[in-house]
Structure formats: C-alpha cells, structure tokens
PDB file of C-alpha atoms in Angstrom:
ATOM      1  CA  UNK A   1      14.663 -23.668   9.375  1.00 45.00           C
ATOM      2  CA  UNK A   2      17.346 -23.913   6.967  1.00 45.00           C
ATOM      3  CA  UNK A   3      14.849 -26.456   4.796  1.00 45.00           C
ATOM      4  CA  UNK A   4      12.170 -23.773   5.050  1.00 42.00           C
ATOM      5  CA  UNK A   5      14.266 -20.969   4.026  1.00 39.00           C
ATOM      6  CA  UNK A   6      15.494 -22.650   1.021  1.00 35.00           C
ATOM      7  CA  UNK A   7      11.418 -23.635   0.288  1.00 35.00           C
ATOM      8  CA  UNK A   8      10.683 -20.111   0.447  1.00 34.00           C
ATOM      9  CA  UNK A   9      13.729 -18.878  -1.612  1.00 33.00           C
ATOM     10  CA  UNK A  10      12.632 -21.349  -4.706  1.00 33.00           C
ATOM     11  CA  UNK A  11       8.521 -21.135  -4.361  1.00 30.00           C
ATOM     12  CA  UNK A  12       8.092 -17.778  -2.219  1.00 31.00           C
ATOM     13  CA  UNK A  13       9.556 -15.326  -4.795  1.00 32.00           C
ATOM     14  CA  UNK A  14       7.565 -12.072  -5.540  1.00 33.00           C
ATOM     15  CA  UNK A  15       8.065  -9.095  -7.805  1.00 34.00           C
ATOM     16  CA  UNK A  16       7.089  -6.055  -6.659  1.00 39.00           C
ATOM     17  CA  UNK A  17       6.754  -2.836  -7.740  1.00 34.00           C
ATOM     18  CA  UNK A  18       6.409  -1.137  -4.549  1.00 36.00           C
ATOM     19  CA  UNK A  19       8.129   2.597  -5.188  1.00 34.00           C
ATOM     20  CA  UNK A  20      11.617   2.874  -3.383  1.00 34.00           C
ATOM     21  CA  UNK A  21      12.057  -0.693  -3.731  1.00 37.00           C
ATOM     22  CA  UNK A  22      12.037  -0.159  -7.674  1.00 36.00           C
ATOM     23  CA  UNK A  23      15.144  -1.562  -9.542  1.00 30.00           C
ATOM     24  CA  UNK A  24      15.805  -0.526 -13.664  1.00 26.00           C
ATOM     25  CA  UNK A  25      12.939   1.833 -12.997  1.00 26.00           C
ATOM     26  CA  UNK A  26       9.870  -0.451 -12.869  1.00 29.00           C
ATOM     27  CA  UNK A  27      10.243  -3.752 -11.493  1.00 29.00           C
ATOM     28  CA  UNK A  28      12.124  -5.572  -9.040  1.00 30.00           C
ATOM     29  CA  UNK A  29      12.097  -9.168  -7.819  1.00 30.00           C
ATOM     30  CA  UNK A  30      12.133  -9.425  -3.959  1.00 34.00           C
ATOM     31  CA  UNK A  31      12.884 -12.362  -2.182  1.00 32.00           C
ATOM     32  CA  UNK A  32       9.938 -13.247   0.420  1.00 40.00           C
ATOM     33  CA  UNK A  33      12.290 -12.152   3.745  1.00 36.00           C
ATOM     34  CA  UNK A  34      13.933 -15.311   4.854  1.00 38.00           C
ATOM     35  CA  UNK A  35      15.043 -13.957   8.064  1.00 36.00           C
ATOM     36  CA  UNK A  36      13.948 -15.300  11.844  1.00 36.00           C
ATOM     37  CA  UNK A  37      10.303 -15.500  12.513  1.00 44.00           C
ATOM     38  CA  UNK A  38      10.769 -12.184  15.010  1.00 41.00           C
ATOM     39  CA  UNK A  39      12.043  -9.931  12.184  1.00 52.00           C
ATOM     40  CA  UNK A  40      11.250  -6.237  13.600  1.00 58.00           C
ATOM     41  CA  UNK A  41       7.492  -5.217  13.637  1.00 61.00           C
ATOM     42  CA  UNK A  42       6.674  -1.942  13.210  1.00 65.00           C
ATOM     43  CA  UNK A  43       5.574  -0.534  16.783  1.00 62.00           C
ATOM     44  CA  UNK A  44       1.588   1.001  16.845  1.00 58.00           C
ATOM     45  CA  UNK A  45       0.758   4.351  18.586  1.00 49.00           C
ATOM     46  CA  UNK A  46      -1.528   5.542  20.684  1.00 42.00           C
ATOM     47  CA  UNK A  47      -2.979   7.873  17.698  1.00 41.00           C
ATOM     48  CA  UNK A  48      -4.017   4.683  16.180  1.00 38.00           C
ATOM     49  CA  UNK A  49      -6.819   3.898  18.863  1.00 38.00           C
ATOM     50  CA  UNK A  50      -9.266   7.153  18.218  1.00 39.00           C
ATOM     51  CA  UNK A  51      -9.070  10.722  16.879  1.00 41.00           C
ATOM     52  CA  UNK A  52     -12.048  11.101  18.560  1.00 39.00           C
ATOM     53  CA  UNK A  53     -10.003  13.963  20.482  1.00 32.00           C
ATOM     54  CA  UNK A  54      -9.826  16.120  17.550  1.00 41.00           C
ATOM     55  CA  UNK A  55     -11.840  19.088  17.669  1.00 43.00           C
ATOM     56  CA  UNK A  56     -13.938  21.263  15.471  1.00 35.00           C
ATOM     57  CA  UNK A  57     -11.303  23.713  14.804  1.00 35.00           C
ATOM     58  CA  UNK A  58      -8.592  20.856  13.957  1.00 52.00           C
ATOM     59  CA  UNK A  59     -10.972  19.015  11.483  1.00 56.00           C
ATOM     60  CA  UNK A  60     -11.705  22.845  10.096  1.00 51.00           C
ATOM     61  CA  UNK A  61      -7.954  22.500   8.858  1.00 78.00           C
ATOM     62  CA  UNK A  62      -8.302  19.215   6.876  1.00 87.00           C
ATOM     63  CA  UNK A  63      -8.165  19.420   3.391  1.00 92.00           C
ATOM     64  CA  UNK A  64     -11.225  18.733   1.815  1.00 94.00           C
ATOM     65  CA  UNK A  65     -11.399  15.652  -0.522  1.00 95.00           C
ATOM     66  CA  UNK A  66     -10.774  16.098  -3.729  1.00 96.00           C
ATOM     67  CA  UNK A  67     -13.774  14.063  -5.136  1.00 95.00           C
ATOM     68  CA  UNK A  68     -16.563  15.561  -2.279  1.00 95.00           C
ATOM     69  CA  UNK A  69     -15.892  12.356   0.070  1.00 96.00           C
ATOM     70  CA  UNK A  70     -16.929  13.881   3.814  1.00 95.00           C
ATOM     71  CA  UNK A  71     -14.307  13.403   6.100  1.00 96.00           C
ATOM     72  CA  UNK A  72     -14.512  11.364   9.061  1.00 96.00           C
ATOM     73  CA  UNK A  73     -11.727  11.244  11.167  1.00 94.00           C
ATOM     74  CA  UNK A  74     -13.138   9.536  14.197  1.00 94.00           C
ATOM     75  CA  UNK A  75     -14.148   6.059  12.920  1.00 95.00           C
ATOM     76  CA  UNK A  76     -11.423   3.439  13.576  1.00 97.00           C
ATOM     77  CA  UNK A  77     -10.884   0.527  12.014  1.00 98.00           C
ATOM     78  CA  UNK A  78     -10.645  -2.184  15.006  1.00 97.00           C
ATOM     79  CA  UNK A  79     -13.271  -3.845  12.546  1.00 96.00           C
ATOM     80  CA  UNK A  80     -13.587  -3.197   9.103  1.00 96.00           C
ATOM     81  CA  UNK A  81     -16.864  -1.945   7.140  1.00 95.00           C
ATOM     82  CA  UNK A  82     -19.397  -4.186   6.408  1.00 90.00           C
ATOM     83  CA  UNK A  83     -20.828  -2.813   3.291  1.00 90.00           C
ATOM     84  CA  UNK A  84     -18.122  -2.767   0.707  1.00 95.00           C
ATOM     85  CA  UNK A  85     -17.770  -3.564  -2.808  1.00 96.00           C
ATOM     86  CA  UNK A  86     -14.976  -5.119  -4.895  1.00 96.00           C
ATOM     87  CA  UNK A  87     -12.731  -3.149  -7.032  1.00 96.00           C
ATOM     88  CA  UNK A  88     -10.156  -4.788  -9.173  1.00 96.00           C
ATOM     89  CA  UNK A  89      -6.701  -3.370  -8.964  1.00 96.00           C
ATOM     90  CA  UNK A  90      -4.577  -5.338 -11.242  1.00 93.00           C
ATOM     91  CA  UNK A  91      -5.075  -9.122 -11.172  1.00 92.00           C
ATOM     92  CA  UNK A  92      -6.620  -9.162  -7.777  1.00 95.00           C
ATOM     93  CA  UNK A  93      -9.710  -7.334  -6.004  1.00 96.00           C
ATOM     94  CA  UNK A  94      -9.380  -5.408  -3.459  1.00 97.00           C
ATOM     95  CA  UNK A  95     -12.083  -3.625  -0.806  1.00 97.00           C
ATOM     96  CA  UNK A  96     -13.668  -0.446  -1.702  1.00 98.00           C
ATOM     97  CA  UNK A  97     -16.983   1.365  -0.516  1.00 97.00           C
ATOM     98  CA  UNK A  98     -18.417   4.888  -2.324  1.00 97.00           C
ATOM     99  CA  UNK A  99     -17.922   6.170   1.355  1.00 97.00           C
ATOM    100  CA  UNK A 100     -14.351   5.736   1.914  1.00 98.00           C
ATOM    101  CA  UNK A 101     -13.303   4.921  -2.134  1.00 98.00           C
ATOM    102  CA  UNK A 102     -11.525   4.977  -3.925  1.00 98.00           C
ATOM    103  CA  UNK A 103     -14.072   6.208  -5.800  1.00 98.00           C
ATOM    104  CA  UNK A 104     -12.443   7.387  -8.958  1.00 98.00           C
ATOM    105  CA  UNK A 105      -9.532   6.569 -11.585  1.00 97.00           C
ATOM    106  CA  UNK A 106      -6.733   7.908 -13.338  1.00 97.00           C
ATOM    107  CA  UNK A 107      -3.932   7.241 -15.329  1.00 96.00           C
ATOM    108  CA  UNK A 108      -5.821   3.123 -15.021  1.00 95.00           C
ATOM    109  CA  UNK A 109      -5.474   2.821 -11.407  1.00 96.00           C
ATOM    110  CA  UNK A 110      -7.742   4.121  -8.517  1.00 98.00           C
ATOM    111  CA  UNK A 111      -7.525   7.293  -6.497  1.00 98.00           C
ATOM    112  CA  UNK A 112      -9.328   9.481  -4.669  1.00 98.00           C
ATOM    113  CA  UNK A 113     -10.319   8.026  -0.812  1.00 98.00           C
ATOM    114  CA  UNK A 114     -11.811   9.571   2.335  1.00 98.00           C
ATOM    115  CA  UNK A 115      -9.641  11.126   5.196  1.00 97.00           C
ATOM    116  CA  UNK A 116     -10.567   8.187   7.300  1.00 97.00           C
ATOM    117  CA  UNK A 117      -8.975   5.034   8.876  1.00 98.00           C
ATOM    118  CA  UNK A 118     -10.861   3.234   6.146  1.00 98.00           C
ATOM    119  CA  UNK A 119      -9.543   5.434   2.919  1.00 98.00           C
ATOM    120  CA  UNK A 120      -6.136   5.089   4.615  1.00 98.00           C
ATOM    121  CA  UNK A 121      -6.259   1.315   4.717  1.00 99.00           C
ATOM    122  CA  UNK A 122      -7.915   1.152   0.980  1.00 98.00           C
ATOM    123  CA  UNK A 123      -5.224   3.447  -0.375  1.00 98.00           C
ATOM    124  CA  UNK A 124      -2.402   0.963   0.832  1.00 97.00           C
ATOM    125  CA  UNK A 125      -4.087  -2.129  -0.327  1.00 97.00           C
ATOM    126  CA  UNK A 126      -4.522  -0.416  -3.302  1.00 97.00           C
ATOM    127  CA  UNK A 127      -0.551   0.687  -3.468  1.00 95.00           C
ATOM    128  CA  UNK A 128       0.159  -2.739  -2.668  1.00 93.00           C
ATOM    129  CA  UNK A 129      -2.195  -3.956  -5.051  1.00 94.00           C
ATOM    130  CA  UNK A 130      -0.526  -2.938  -8.257  1.00 92.00           C
ATOM    131  CA  UNK A 131       2.315  -4.639  -7.867  1.00 88.00           C
ATOM    132  CA  UNK A 132       0.393  -7.474  -9.222  1.00 89.00           C
ATOM    133  CA  UNK A 133       0.220  -5.818 -13.155  1.00 88.00           C
ATOM    134  CA  UNK A 134       3.486  -4.138 -13.050  1.00 83.00           C
ATOM    135  CA  UNK A 135       3.591  -3.452 -16.816  1.00 82.00           C
ATOM    136  CA  UNK A 136       0.199  -1.962 -16.886  1.00 88.00           C
ATOM    137  CA  UNK A 137       0.004   0.158 -13.674  1.00 89.00           C
ATOM    138  CA  UNK A 138       3.741   0.886 -12.854  1.00 86.00           C
ATOM    139  CA  UNK A 139       3.615   4.810 -14.707  1.00 89.00           C
ATOM    140  CA  UNK A 140      -0.132   5.412 -12.840  1.00 93.00           C
ATOM    141  CA  UNK A 141       1.299   3.986  -9.256  1.00 92.00           C
ATOM    142  CA  UNK A 142       4.099   6.612  -9.365  1.00 91.00           C
ATOM    143  CA  UNK A 143       2.345   9.821 -11.328  1.00 93.00           C
ATOM    144  CA  UNK A 144      -0.938   9.602  -9.119  1.00 95.00           C
ATOM    145  CA  UNK A 145      -0.043   7.444  -5.696  1.00 95.00           C
ATOM    146  CA  UNK A 146       3.577   8.946  -4.796  1.00 94.00           C
ATOM    147  CA  UNK A 147       3.257  12.669  -2.427  1.00 94.00           C
ATOM    148  CA  UNK A 148       5.015  15.404  -3.946  1.00 93.00           C
ATOM    149  CA  UNK A 149       8.656  15.244  -3.253  1.00 93.00           C
ATOM    150  CA  UNK A 150      12.344  14.679  -4.269  1.00 92.00           C
ATOM    151  CA  UNK A 151      11.730  10.470  -3.929  1.00 88.00           C
ATOM    152  CA  UNK A 152       8.264  11.407  -6.469  1.00 91.00           C
ATOM    153  CA  UNK A 153      10.542  13.147  -9.216  1.00 91.00           C
ATOM    154  CA  UNK A 154      13.848  10.925  -9.412  1.00 88.00           C
ATOM    155  CA  UNK A 155      11.498   7.549  -9.747  1.00 87.00           C
ATOM    156  CA  UNK A 156       9.430   9.383 -12.752  1.00 89.00           C
ATOM    157  CA  UNK A 157      12.640  10.544 -13.935  1.00 88.00           C
ATOM    158  CA  UNK A 158      14.275   7.366 -13.746  1.00 84.00           C
ATOM    159  CA  UNK A 159      10.932   5.659 -15.059  1.00 85.00           C
ATOM    160  CA  UNK A 160      11.167   8.067 -18.580  1.00 86.00           C
ATOM    161  CA  UNK A 161      14.689   7.416 -19.233  1.00 85.00           C
ATOM    162  CA  UNK A 162      13.898   3.635 -18.913  1.00 82.00           C
ATOM    163  CA  UNK A 163      11.289   3.935 -21.518  1.00 83.00           C
ATOM    164  CA  UNK A 164      13.533   6.345 -23.683  1.00 87.00           C
ATOM    165  CA  UNK A 165      16.581   3.976 -23.542  1.00 86.00           C
ATOM    166  CA  UNK A 166      16.057   0.701 -22.478  1.00 78.00           C
ATOM    167  CA  UNK A 167      12.274   0.142 -22.589  1.00 76.00           C
ATOM    168  CA  UNK A 168      12.921  -3.805 -22.201  1.00 72.00           C
ATOM    169  CA  UNK A 169      14.344  -3.309 -18.834  1.00 66.00           C
ATOM    170  CA  UNK A 170      11.000  -2.554 -17.476  1.00 67.00           C
ATOM    171  CA  UNK A 171      10.209  -5.832 -18.012  1.00 63.00           C
ATOM    172  CA  UNK A 172       6.838  -7.271 -17.524  1.00 65.00           C
ATOM    173  CA  UNK A 173       7.279  -9.593 -14.058  1.00 67.00           C
ATOM    174  CA  UNK A 174       4.538  -8.882 -11.387  1.00 76.00           C
ATOM    175  CA  UNK A 175       3.505 -10.492  -8.289  1.00 81.00           C
ATOM    176  CA  UNK A 176       1.035 -13.217  -7.252  1.00 87.00           C
ATOM    177  CA  UNK A 177       0.314 -11.146  -3.991  1.00 91.00           C
ATOM    178  CA  UNK A 178      -3.118 -10.078  -2.390  1.00 94.00           C
ATOM    179  CA  UNK A 179      -3.564  -7.931   0.192  1.00 96.00           C
ATOM    180  CA  UNK A 180      -5.880  -9.582   2.770  1.00 97.00           C
ATOM    181  CA  UNK A 181      -5.203  -8.193   6.323  1.00 98.00           C
ATOM    182  CA  UNK A 182      -3.645  -4.756   7.928  1.00 99.00           C
ATOM    183  CA  UNK A 183      -2.870  -2.666  10.844  1.00 98.00           C
ATOM    184  CA  UNK A 184      -3.557   0.792  11.459  1.00 98.00           C
ATOM    185  CA  UNK A 185      -0.236   1.859  13.483  1.00 98.00           C
ATOM    186  CA  UNK A 186      -0.753   6.017  13.152  1.00 97.00           C
ATOM    187  CA  UNK A 187      -3.908   8.159  12.299  1.00 97.00           C
ATOM    188  CA  UNK A 188      -3.527  11.535  13.217  1.00 90.00           C
ATOM    189  CA  UNK A 189      -2.434  15.385  11.462  1.00 86.00           C
ATOM    190  CA  UNK A 190      -3.075  14.345   7.632  1.00 93.00           C
ATOM    191  CA  UNK A 191      -0.747  11.224   8.135  1.00 97.00           C
ATOM    192  CA  UNK A 192      -1.533   7.557   8.604  1.00 98.00           C
ATOM    193  CA  UNK A 193       0.686   4.376   8.926  1.00 98.00           C
ATOM    194  CA  UNK A 194      -1.046   1.060   7.900  1.00 98.00           C
ATOM    195  CA  UNK A 195       1.128  -2.097   8.270  1.00 97.00           C
ATOM    196  CA  UNK A 196      -0.563  -4.345   5.395  1.00 97.00           C
ATOM    197  CA  UNK A 197      -0.524  -8.401   5.368  1.00 97.00           C
ATOM    198  CA  UNK A 198      -0.172 -10.132   2.413  1.00 95.00           C
ATOM    199  CA  UNK A 199      -0.908 -13.083   0.836  1.00 94.00           C
ATOM    200  CA  UNK A 200       1.476 -15.161  -1.874  1.00 91.00           C
ATOM    201  CA  UNK A 201      -1.620 -16.595  -4.362  1.00 89.00           C
ATOM    202  CA  UNK A 202       1.202 -19.500  -5.425  1.00 87.00           C
ATOM    203  CA  UNK A 203       1.946 -20.575  -1.320  1.00 87.00           C
ATOM    204  CA  UNK A 204      -1.305 -20.309   0.311  1.00 87.00           C
ATOM    205  CA  UNK A 205      -0.559 -19.364   3.738  1.00 90.00           C
ATOM    206  CA  UNK A 206       2.673 -17.870   3.323  1.00 92.00           C
ATOM    207  CA  UNK A 207       2.510 -14.571   4.303  1.00 95.00           C
ATOM    208  CA  UNK A 208       4.463 -11.012   4.263  1.00 94.00           C
ATOM    209  CA  UNK A 209       3.734  -7.311   5.737  1.00 94.00           C
ATOM    210  CA  UNK A 210       5.021  -3.687   4.927  1.00 92.00           C
ATOM    211  CA  UNK A 211       4.195  -0.439   6.782  1.00 95.00           C
ATOM    212  CA  UNK A 212       2.802   2.193   4.130  1.00 95.00           C
ATOM    213  CA  UNK A 213       3.697   5.699   5.006  1.00 96.00           C
ATOM    214  CA  UNK A 214       0.469   7.891   3.811  1.00 97.00           C
ATOM    215  CA  UNK A 215       0.114  11.831   3.620  1.00 97.00           C
ATOM    216  CA  UNK A 216      -3.177  13.773   2.636  1.00 98.00           C
ATOM    217  CA  UNK A 217      -1.995  15.931   0.256  1.00 96.00           C
ATOM    218  CA  UNK A 218      -4.153  17.682  -2.676  1.00 96.00           C
ATOM    219  CA  UNK A 219      -7.438  15.896  -1.187  1.00 97.00           C
ATOM    220  CA  UNK A 220      -6.427  12.439  -1.247  1.00 98.00           C
ATOM    221  CA  UNK A 221      -4.225  10.101   0.524  1.00 98.00           C
ATOM    222  CA  UNK A 222      -0.772   9.530  -1.050  1.00 97.00           C
ATOM    223  CA  UNK A 223       2.165   7.392  -0.487  1.00 95.00           C
ATOM    224  CA  UNK A 224       5.192   8.888   1.168  1.00 94.00           C
ATOM    225  CA  UNK A 225       8.872   8.018   0.351  1.00 89.00           C
ATOM    226  CA  UNK A 226      12.012   8.978   1.131  1.00 87.00           C
ATOM    227  CA  UNK A 227      14.328  11.760  -0.962  1.00 88.00           C
ATOM    228  CA  UNK A 228      15.456   8.719  -3.136  1.00 81.00           C
ATOM    229  CA  UNK A 229      12.219   6.947  -3.328  1.00 79.00           C
ATOM    230  CA  UNK A 230      12.649   4.507  -0.712  1.00 78.00           C
ATOM    231  CA  UNK A 231       9.762   3.359   1.697  1.00 78.00           C
ATOM    232  CA  UNK A 232      10.180   4.510   5.133  1.00 82.00           C
ATOM    233  CA  UNK A 233       9.825   0.624   6.219  1.00 82.00           C
ATOM    234  CA  UNK A 234      11.501  -2.971   4.487  1.00 83.00           C
ATOM    235  CA  UNK A 235       9.012  -6.056   3.699  1.00 86.00           C
ATOM    236  CA  UNK A 236       9.123  -8.670   6.807  1.00 90.00           C
ATOM    237  CA  UNK A 237       7.930 -12.275   6.764  1.00 92.00           C
ATOM    238  CA  UNK A 238       4.678 -12.916   8.857  1.00 94.00           C
ATOM    239  CA  UNK A 239       4.830 -16.107  10.545  1.00 94.00           C
ATOM    240  CA  UNK A 240       1.551 -15.099  12.675  1.00 96.00           C
ATOM    241  CA  UNK A 241      -1.397 -13.440  11.568  1.00 97.00           C
ATOM    242  CA  UNK A 242      -3.107 -12.637  14.867  1.00 97.00           C
ATOM    243  CA  UNK A 243      -1.901  -9.346  15.086  1.00 97.00           C
ATOM    244  CA  UNK A 244      -3.594  -8.270  12.145  1.00 99.00           C
ATOM    245  CA  UNK A 245      -7.071  -8.176  10.847  1.00 98.00           C
ATOM    246  CA  UNK A 246      -7.982 -10.006   8.304  1.00 98.00           C
ATOM    247  CA  UNK A 247      -9.989  -8.131   5.369  1.00 98.00           C
ATOM    248  CA  UNK A 248     -10.253  -9.474   1.983  1.00 95.00           C
ATOM    249  CA  UNK A 249     -12.413  -9.938  -1.176  1.00 89.00           C
ATOM    250  CA  UNK A 250     -13.228 -13.529  -2.066  1.00 78.00           C
ATOM    251  CA  UNK A 251     -12.237 -13.858  -5.772  1.00 64.00           C
TER     252      UNK A 251
END
C-alpha cells in the first residue's frame, strides 16, 4: 500500500476548480486521496430509487425550467439515456441532450437542465468538467453554477479581489480528469445529490469521486455550497467502481 500511495502522490495529482475547495481564489492542487480503500462512501437514500409518489399537486409546485424544458421527476437513472449527444466542457466531452440539457450557455459555461435525475447528473458532470480548463471557466462556473447564498458571494468576492490585486495567483492549472460514472444518492423536493466518478486521464484506471449537492433554483440545477463556499463532501479515492453506473462520451 505504501508503494501504491507513493505512486499516487507523484503521478495522480489533480488541480480542481471545485467550488468550496478553491485556494488562491480560482485554482487548487489536490492530491488524489491517499487514504485507505475504505474511504467513507456517501449513503444512498430511498429517495434515489423513484419519485413516482409525487402527485400532481406536488408537480405543480416545481419551479418551471428557465429554458422551457419539460420536467420529468418520475424518470430514474438506473440505466443512462441512450439518445445523447456530446458537449465539450473545458477539455473533455460529456453527455448532453435536448431533453435533459444543457441547452444553453452563459459566461462560457453550459447551463439549463431539465428537472429530472438525468438533468441533475448532467449538471453534476458539467460542474466537474469545468476543472479541466480552470483559467477560462472558473469565473463562469462561479457565476452561473453556484446557488445563491453566502458561499457564492464569498467565492465571487475572493475571485474579484484576486483579479484586481493578484491576477498571477489565479494560475492556469487544470485537471486531466473526466467524469465517467455516477450514483444518484438523492432526488426529491427540488434537490438532488449526485456522486460523480472521475477518472484521471493521465493515469488510466485511477478513480476518485465526489458527491455534489444540487438545488433547483431559478429554473435550473445549481451547486449548493456551505456558507464559506465549501462543498458538502470531500473527494475520495475509488478502488472499485462497481457501485457506479458508467456513462461517458468517447473522445
């Protein structure tokens, strides 16, 4: 294990623009976790299995999509959608669709997803993929993808301060990663939690994962963060991908 961890510490290093792990405003160098192979795995809840219990009255309470996409809270992601297209986010391609999104772009990042499990997974994939081109996408990621709140305000303030006073601190590092799998941990009450499996492109077969807390806000999926801008869960190494549903676009 020691030899393996040494290898990971040298060759499996990722710089991520995940909000909440931002250091020096816009970029952070993050070691692929080197802990035990039994790193804590976010538990699934019964909400992830199905939302068919929602009745018409509850559906009427869902905020309409900002892009006019028809909600589909009853669909599940036990099997990924077959009819997908590729959309480039940063330096990688991720699944997209006119049905589940993203269908628009703002500040150089994709936006506008369907209220569905597929839309939530696609949004989480996009949030992860922005780390592949941090210099160009971080600002748009902060502006467009973060849910309104103190955490978003703090991250934008920190970014603006760095842009004005120390632009060199922002750096140009990006992550050689690609989202390749997922687990829908929760989906209910205009919120979702999606565990995204990420593969290191320069060290094939090395995986990590992070659970993204999403909220349906202003008719779109947004990344929910703490008051200090931290993500609600940490990245962890994944030695066995069996618990994930694999879903990726071939490059």
